[in-house]
PDB file of C-alpha atoms in Angstrom:
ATOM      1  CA  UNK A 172      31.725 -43.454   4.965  1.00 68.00           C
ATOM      2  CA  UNK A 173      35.211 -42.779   2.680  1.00 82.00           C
ATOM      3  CA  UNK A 174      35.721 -39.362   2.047  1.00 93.00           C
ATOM      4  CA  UNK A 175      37.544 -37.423  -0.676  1.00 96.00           C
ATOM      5  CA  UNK A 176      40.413 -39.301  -2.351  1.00 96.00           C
ATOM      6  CA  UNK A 177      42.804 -37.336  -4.222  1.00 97.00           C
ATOM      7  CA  UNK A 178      46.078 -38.355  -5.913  1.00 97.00           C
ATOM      8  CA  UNK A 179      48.510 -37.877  -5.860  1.00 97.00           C
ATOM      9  CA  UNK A 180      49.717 -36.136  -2.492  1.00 96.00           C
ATOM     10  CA  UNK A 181      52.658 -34.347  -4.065  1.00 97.00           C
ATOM     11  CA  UNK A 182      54.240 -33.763  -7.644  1.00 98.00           C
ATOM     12  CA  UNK A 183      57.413 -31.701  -8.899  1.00 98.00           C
ATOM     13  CA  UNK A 184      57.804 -30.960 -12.297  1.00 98.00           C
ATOM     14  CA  UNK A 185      59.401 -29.082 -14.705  1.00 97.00           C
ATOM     15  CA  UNK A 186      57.506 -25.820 -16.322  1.00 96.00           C
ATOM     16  CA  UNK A 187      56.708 -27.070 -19.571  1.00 97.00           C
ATOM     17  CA  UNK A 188      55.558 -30.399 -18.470  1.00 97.00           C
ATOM     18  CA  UNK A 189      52.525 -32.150 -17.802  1.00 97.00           C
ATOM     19  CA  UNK A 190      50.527 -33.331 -15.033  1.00 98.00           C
ATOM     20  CA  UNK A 191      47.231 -34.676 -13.445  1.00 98.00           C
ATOM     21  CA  UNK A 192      45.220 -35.021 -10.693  1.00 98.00           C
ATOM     22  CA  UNK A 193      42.668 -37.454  -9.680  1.00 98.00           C
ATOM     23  CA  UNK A 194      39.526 -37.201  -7.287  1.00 97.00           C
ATOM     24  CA  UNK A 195      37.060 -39.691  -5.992  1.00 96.00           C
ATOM     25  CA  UNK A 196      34.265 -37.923  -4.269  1.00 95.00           C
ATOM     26  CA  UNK A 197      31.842 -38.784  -1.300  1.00 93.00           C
ATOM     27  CA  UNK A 198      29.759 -41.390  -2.532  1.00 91.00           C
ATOM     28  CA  UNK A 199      26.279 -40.164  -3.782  1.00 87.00           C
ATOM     29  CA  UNK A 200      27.575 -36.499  -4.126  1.00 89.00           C
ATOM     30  CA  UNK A 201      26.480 -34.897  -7.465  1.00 87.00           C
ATOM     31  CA  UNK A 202      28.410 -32.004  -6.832  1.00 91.00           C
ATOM     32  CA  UNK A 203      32.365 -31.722  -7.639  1.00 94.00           C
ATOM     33  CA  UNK A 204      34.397 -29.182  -7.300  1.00 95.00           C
ATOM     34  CA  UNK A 205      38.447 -27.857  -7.864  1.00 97.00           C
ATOM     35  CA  UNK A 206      39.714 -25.589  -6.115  1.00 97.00           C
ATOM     36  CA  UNK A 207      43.312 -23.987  -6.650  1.00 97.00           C
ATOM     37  CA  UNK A 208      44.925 -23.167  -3.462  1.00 95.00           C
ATOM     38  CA  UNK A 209      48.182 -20.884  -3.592  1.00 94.00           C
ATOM     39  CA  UNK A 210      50.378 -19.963  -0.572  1.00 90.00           C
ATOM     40  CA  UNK A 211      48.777 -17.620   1.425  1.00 85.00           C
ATOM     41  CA  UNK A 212      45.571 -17.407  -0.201  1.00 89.00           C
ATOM     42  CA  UNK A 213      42.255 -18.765   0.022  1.00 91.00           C
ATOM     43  CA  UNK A 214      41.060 -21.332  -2.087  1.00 94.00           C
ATOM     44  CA  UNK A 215      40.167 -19.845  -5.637  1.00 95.00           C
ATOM     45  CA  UNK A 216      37.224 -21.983  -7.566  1.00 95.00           C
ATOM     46  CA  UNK A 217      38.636 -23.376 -10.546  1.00 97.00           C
ATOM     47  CA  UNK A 218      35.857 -25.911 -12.383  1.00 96.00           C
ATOM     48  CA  UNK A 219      32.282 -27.149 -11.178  1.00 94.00           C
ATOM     49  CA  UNK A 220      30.851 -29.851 -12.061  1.00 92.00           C
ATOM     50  CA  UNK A 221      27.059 -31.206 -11.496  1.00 88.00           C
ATOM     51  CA  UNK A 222      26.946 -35.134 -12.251  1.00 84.00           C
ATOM     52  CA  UNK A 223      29.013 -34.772 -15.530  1.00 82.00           C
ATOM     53  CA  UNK A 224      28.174 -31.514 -16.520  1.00 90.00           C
ATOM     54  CA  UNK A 225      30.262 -28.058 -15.850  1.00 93.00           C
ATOM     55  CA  UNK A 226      28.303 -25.686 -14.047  1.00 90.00           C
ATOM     56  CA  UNK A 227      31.186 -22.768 -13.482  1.00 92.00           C
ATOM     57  CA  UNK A 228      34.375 -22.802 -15.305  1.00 95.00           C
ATOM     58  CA  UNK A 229      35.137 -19.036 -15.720  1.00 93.00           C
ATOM     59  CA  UNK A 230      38.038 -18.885 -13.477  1.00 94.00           C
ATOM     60  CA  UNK A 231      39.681 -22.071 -14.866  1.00 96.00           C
ATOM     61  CA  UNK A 232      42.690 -21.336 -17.300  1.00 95.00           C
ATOM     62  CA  UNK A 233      41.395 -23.238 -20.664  1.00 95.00           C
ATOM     63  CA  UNK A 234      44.679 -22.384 -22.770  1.00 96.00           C
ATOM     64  CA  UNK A 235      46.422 -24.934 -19.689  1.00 97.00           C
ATOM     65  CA  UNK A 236      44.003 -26.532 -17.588  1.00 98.00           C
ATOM     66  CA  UNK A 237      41.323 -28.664 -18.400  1.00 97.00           C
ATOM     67  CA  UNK A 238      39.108 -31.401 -16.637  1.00 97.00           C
ATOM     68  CA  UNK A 239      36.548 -34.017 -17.135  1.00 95.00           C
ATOM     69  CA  UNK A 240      34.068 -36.123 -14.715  1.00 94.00           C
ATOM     70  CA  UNK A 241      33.216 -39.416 -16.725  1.00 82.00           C
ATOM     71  CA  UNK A 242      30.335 -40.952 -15.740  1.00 84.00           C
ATOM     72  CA  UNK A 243      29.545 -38.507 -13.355  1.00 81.00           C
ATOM     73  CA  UNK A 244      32.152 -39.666 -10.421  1.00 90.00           C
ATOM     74  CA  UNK A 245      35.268 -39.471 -10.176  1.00 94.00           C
ATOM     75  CA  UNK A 246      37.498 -36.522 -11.911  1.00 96.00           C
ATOM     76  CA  UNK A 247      40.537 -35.591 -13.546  1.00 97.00           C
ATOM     77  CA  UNK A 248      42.323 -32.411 -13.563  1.00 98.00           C
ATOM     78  CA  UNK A 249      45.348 -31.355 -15.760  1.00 98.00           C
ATOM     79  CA  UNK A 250      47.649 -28.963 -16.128  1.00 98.00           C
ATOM     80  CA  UNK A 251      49.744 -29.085 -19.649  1.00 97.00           C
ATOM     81  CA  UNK A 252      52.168 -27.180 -19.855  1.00 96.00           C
ATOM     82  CA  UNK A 253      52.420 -26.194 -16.347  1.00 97.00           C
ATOM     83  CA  UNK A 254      54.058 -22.549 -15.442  1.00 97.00           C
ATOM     84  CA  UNK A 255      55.654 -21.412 -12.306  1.00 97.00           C
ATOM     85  CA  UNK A 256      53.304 -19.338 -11.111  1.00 96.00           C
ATOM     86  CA  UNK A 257      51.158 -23.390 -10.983  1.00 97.00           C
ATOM     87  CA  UNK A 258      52.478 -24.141  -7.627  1.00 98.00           C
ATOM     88  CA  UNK A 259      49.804 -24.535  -5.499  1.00 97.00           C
ATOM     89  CA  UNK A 260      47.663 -27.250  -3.606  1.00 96.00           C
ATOM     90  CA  UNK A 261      44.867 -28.411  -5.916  1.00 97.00           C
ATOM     91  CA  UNK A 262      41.925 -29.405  -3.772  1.00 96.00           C
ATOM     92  CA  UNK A 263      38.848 -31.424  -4.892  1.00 97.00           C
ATOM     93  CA  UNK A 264      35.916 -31.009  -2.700  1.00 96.00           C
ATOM     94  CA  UNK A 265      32.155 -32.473  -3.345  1.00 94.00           C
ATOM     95  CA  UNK A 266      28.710 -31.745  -1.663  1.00 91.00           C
ATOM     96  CA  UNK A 267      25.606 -33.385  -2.107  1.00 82.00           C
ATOM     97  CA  UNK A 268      22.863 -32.485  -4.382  1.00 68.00           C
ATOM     98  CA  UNK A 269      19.607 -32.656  -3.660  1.00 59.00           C
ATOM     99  CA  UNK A 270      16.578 -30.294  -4.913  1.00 54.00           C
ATOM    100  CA  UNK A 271      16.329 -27.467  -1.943  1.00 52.00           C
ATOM    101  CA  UNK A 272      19.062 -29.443   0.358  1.00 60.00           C
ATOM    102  CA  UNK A 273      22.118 -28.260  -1.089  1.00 69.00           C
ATOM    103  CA  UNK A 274      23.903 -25.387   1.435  1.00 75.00           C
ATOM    104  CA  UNK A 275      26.686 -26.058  -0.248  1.00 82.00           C
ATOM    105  CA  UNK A 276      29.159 -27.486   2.919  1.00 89.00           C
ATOM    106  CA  UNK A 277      32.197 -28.337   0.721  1.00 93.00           C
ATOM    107  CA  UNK A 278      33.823 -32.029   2.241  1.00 94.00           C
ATOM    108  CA  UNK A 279      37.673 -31.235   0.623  1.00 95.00           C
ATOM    109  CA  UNK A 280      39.885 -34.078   0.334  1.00 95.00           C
ATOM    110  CA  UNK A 281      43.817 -33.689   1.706  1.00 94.00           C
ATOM    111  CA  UNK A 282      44.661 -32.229  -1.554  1.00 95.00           C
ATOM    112  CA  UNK A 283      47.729 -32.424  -4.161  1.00 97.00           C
ATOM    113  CA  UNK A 284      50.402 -30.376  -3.935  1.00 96.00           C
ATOM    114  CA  UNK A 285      51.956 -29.159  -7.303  1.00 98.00           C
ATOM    115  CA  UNK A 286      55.796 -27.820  -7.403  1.00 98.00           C
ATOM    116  CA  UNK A 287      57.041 -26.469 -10.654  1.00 98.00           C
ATOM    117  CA  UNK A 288      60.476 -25.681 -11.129  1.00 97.00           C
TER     118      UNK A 288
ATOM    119  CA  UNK B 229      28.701 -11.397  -7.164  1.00 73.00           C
ATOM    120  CA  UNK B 230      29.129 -12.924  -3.918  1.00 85.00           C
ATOM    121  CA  UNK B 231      32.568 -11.929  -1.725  1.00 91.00           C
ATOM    122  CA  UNK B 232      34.284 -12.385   1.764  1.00 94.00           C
ATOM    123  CA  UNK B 233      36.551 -10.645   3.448  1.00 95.00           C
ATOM    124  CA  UNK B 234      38.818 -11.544   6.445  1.00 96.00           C
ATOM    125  CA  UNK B 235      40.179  -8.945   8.411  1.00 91.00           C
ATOM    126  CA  UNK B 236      43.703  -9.604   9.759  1.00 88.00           C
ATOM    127  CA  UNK B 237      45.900 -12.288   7.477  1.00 92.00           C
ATOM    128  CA  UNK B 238      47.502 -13.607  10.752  1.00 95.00           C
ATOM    129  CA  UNK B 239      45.915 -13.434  14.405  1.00 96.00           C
ATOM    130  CA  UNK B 240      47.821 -14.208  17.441  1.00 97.00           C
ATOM    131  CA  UNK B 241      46.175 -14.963  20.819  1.00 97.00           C
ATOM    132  CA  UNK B 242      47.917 -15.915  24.519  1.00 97.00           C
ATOM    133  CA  UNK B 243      46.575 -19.623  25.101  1.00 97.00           C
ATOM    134  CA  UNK B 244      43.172 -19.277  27.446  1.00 97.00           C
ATOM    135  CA  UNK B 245      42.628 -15.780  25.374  1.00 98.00           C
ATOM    136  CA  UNK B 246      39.037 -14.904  23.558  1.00 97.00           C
ATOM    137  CA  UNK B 247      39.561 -15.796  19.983  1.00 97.00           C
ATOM    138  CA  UNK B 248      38.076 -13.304  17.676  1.00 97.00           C
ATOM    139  CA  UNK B 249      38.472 -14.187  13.894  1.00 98.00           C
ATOM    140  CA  UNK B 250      36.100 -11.360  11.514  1.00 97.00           C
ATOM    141  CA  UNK B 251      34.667 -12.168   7.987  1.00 97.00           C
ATOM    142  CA  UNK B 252      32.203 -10.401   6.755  1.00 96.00           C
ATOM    143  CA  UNK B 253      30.248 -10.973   3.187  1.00 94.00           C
ATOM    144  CA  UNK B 254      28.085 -10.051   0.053  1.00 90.00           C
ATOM    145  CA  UNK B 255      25.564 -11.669  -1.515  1.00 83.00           C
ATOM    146  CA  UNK B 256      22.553 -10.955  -3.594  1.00 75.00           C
ATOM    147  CA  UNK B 257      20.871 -13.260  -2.064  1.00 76.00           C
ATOM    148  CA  UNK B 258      20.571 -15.265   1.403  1.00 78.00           C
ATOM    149  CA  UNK B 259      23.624 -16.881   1.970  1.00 85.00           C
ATOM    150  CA  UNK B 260      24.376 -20.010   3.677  1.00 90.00           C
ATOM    151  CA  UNK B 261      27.727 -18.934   5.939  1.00 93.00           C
ATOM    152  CA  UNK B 262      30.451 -21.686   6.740  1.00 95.00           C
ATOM    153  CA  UNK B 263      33.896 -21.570   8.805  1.00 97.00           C
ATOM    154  CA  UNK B 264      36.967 -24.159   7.710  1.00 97.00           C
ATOM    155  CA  UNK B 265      40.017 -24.941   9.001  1.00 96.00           C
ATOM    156  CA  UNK B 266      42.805 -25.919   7.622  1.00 94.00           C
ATOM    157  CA  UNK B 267      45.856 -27.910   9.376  1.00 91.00           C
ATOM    158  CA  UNK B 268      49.119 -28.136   7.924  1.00 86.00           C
ATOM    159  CA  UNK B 269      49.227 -30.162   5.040  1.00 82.00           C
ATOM    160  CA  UNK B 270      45.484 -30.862   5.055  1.00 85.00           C
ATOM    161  CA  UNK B 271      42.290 -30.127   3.148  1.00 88.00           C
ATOM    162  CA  UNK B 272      39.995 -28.079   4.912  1.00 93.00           C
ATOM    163  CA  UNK B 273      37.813 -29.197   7.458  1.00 93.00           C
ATOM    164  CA  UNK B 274      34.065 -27.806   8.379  1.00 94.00           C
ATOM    165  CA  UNK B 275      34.002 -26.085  11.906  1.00 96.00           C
ATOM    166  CA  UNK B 276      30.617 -24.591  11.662  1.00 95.00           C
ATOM    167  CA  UNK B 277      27.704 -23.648   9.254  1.00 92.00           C
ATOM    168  CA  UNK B 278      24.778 -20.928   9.271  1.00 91.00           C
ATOM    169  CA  UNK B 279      22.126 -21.999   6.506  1.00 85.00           C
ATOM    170  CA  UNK B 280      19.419 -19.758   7.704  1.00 77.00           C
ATOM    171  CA  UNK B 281      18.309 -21.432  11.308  1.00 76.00           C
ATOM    172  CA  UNK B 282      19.260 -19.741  14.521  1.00 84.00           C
ATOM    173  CA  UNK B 283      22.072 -17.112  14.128  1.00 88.00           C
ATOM    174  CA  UNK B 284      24.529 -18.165  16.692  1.00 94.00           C
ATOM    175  CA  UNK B 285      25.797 -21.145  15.657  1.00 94.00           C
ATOM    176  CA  UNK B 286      27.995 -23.343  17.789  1.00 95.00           C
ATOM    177  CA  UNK B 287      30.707 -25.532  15.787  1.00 94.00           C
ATOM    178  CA  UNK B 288      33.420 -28.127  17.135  1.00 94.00           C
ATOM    179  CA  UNK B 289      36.338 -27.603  18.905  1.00 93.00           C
ATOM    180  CA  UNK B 290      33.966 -25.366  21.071  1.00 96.00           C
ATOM    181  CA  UNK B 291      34.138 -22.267  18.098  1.00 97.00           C
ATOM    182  CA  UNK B 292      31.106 -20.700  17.936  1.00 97.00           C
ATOM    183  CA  UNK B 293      29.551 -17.533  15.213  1.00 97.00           C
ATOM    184  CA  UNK B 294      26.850 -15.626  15.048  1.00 94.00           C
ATOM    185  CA  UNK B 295      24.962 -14.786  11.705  1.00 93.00           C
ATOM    186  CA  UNK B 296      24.640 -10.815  11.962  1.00 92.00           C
ATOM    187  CA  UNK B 297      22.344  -9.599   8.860  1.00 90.00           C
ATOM    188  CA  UNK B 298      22.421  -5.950   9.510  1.00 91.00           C
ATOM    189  CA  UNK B 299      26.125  -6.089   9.531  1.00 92.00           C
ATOM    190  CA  UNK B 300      26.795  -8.757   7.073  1.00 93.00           C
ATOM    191  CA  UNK B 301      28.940 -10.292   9.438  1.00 94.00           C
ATOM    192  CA  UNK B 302      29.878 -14.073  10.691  1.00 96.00           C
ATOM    193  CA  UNK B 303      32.811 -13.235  13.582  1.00 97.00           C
ATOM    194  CA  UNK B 304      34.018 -16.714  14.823  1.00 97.00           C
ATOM    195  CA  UNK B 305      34.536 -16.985  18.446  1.00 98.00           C
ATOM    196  CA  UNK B 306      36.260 -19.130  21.247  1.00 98.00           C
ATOM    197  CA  UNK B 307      36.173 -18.103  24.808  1.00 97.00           C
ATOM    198  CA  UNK B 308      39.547 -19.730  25.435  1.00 97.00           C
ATOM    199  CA  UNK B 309      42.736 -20.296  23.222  1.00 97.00           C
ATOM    200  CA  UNK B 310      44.206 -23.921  22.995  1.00 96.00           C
ATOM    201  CA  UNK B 311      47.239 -24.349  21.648  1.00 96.00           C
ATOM    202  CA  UNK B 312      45.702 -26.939  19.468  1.00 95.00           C
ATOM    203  CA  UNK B 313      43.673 -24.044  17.761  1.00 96.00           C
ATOM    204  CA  UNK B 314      46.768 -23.216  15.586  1.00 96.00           C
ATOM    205  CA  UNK B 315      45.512 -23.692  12.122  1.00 96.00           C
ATOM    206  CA  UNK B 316      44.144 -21.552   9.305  1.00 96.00           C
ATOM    207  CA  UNK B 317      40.862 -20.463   9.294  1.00 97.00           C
ATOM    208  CA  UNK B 318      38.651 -19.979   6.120  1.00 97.00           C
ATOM    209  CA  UNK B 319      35.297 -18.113   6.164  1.00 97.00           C
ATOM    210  CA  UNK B 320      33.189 -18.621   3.025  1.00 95.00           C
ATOM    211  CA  UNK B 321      30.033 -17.946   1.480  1.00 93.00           C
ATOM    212  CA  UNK B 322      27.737 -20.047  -0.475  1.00 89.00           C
ATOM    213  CA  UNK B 323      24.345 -18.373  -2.508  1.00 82.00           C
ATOM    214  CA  UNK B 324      22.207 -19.787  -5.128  1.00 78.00           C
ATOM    215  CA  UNK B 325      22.716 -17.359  -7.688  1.00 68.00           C
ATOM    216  CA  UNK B 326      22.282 -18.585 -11.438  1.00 69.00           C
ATOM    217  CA  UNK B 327      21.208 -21.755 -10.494  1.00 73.00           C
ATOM    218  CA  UNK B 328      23.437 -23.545  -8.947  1.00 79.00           C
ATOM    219  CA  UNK B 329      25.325 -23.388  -5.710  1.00 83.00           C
ATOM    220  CA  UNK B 330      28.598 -21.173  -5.672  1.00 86.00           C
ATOM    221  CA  UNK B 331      31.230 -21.546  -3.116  1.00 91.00           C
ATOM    222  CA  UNK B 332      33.783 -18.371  -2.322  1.00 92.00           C
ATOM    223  CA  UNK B 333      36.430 -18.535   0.513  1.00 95.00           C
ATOM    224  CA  UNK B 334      37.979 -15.827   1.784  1.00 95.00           C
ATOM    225  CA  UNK B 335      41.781 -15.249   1.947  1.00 95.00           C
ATOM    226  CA  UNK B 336      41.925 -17.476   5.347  1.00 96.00           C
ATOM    227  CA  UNK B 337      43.523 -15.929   8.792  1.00 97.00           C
ATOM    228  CA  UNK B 338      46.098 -17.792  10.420  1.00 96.00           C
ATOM    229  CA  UNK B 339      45.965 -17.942  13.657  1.00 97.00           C
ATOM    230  CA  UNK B 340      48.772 -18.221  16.620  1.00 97.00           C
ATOM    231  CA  UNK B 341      48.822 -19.397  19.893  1.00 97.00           C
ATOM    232  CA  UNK B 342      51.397 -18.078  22.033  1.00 96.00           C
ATOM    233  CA  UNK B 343      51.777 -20.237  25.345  1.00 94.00           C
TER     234      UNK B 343
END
């Protein structure tokens, strides 16, 4: 079974620029979720999505950052205009959802790594 | 609101050394309990998971926790350090609270093997 894809692996940018990052998750999993992962810290939840819905966005910077799950698969996240304080790994993780059988175990892809200079 | 906390940011251990990593959590409601680690420049990686069967819990890598109720705990374990233990180790909690399943890590310890 494929796991998470995420691309790309790295990125450098400039502050003020753009950027995006792309997940494929488990197949089958309803459940999608970025996390924002800076030095030192644990990962912080930034958007949740169920199928194509958003289930928990509150920690996700709107003015900045926004994301989308077409079609209830694969997702995009993206930063515009990206700010120092960005750098970070962005991880996408997705569990399966099924009515009482989700424990929530998170299966994370490698992640993208986001440099702003 | 659900919450972890890791004691200790960094950890070291002599290699054949008990590992002792602590987390221990809040939640309104029963929790499902999990343990990731993370390698250098990779995502994290399930070690174990408590989702309400017995309360010791016995992962890979031969890690092992045990679910402690009364003192909101989940303390991972290893009998004996490898060197290839060196990694960063997440503790999280998961709870069903407002319908759907939320996920919060705590802020990982790192831990060092010295040989």
């Amino acid at each position: 079974e494929a796991g998470v894809a995420q691309s790309p692996r790295y990125k450098i940018i400039e502050k003020r620029q753009s950027v995006a990052f792309w997940c494929n998750p488990i197949s089958g999993h309803a459940t999608l979720y970025w996390y924002q992962q800076i030095l030192g810290q644990g990962p912080k939840l930034l958007i949740q999505f169920q199928n194509n819905g958003v289930v928990d966005d509150s920690q996700l910077p709107k003015d900045r950052f926004s994301a989308e799950r077409l079609k209830g698969v694969d997702s995009t996240l993206k930063i515009q205009p990206a700010k120092l304080e960005d750098s970070a790994v962005y991880l996408c993780a997705s569990s399966p959802t099924l009515a009482g059988a989700n424990t929530g175990e998170l299966f994370f892809g490698e992640g993208s790594r986001l440099t702003v200079l | 609101a659900q919450s972890v906390t890791q004691l200790g940011s960094h950890v070291s251990v002599s290699e054949g050394a008990l590992v002792l990593l602590r987390c221990n959590y809040s939640s309104s409601v029963p929790p499902y309990l999990f343990w990731y680690v993370q390698y250098p420049n990779q995502g994290l990686q399930l070690l174990l998971k408590y989702t309400s069967a017995a309360t010791l819990v016995k992962g890979i890598n031969g890690f092992e926790a045990e679910f402690k109720k009364s003192e909101t705990s989940f303390h991972l374990t290893k009998p004996s350090a490898h060197m290839s233990d060196a990694a960063e180790y997440f503790c999280a909690v998961s709870d069903r609270a407002g319908g759907y399943q939320k996920v919060t890590f705590g802020i990982g310890t790192k831990l060092q093997v010295i040989p």
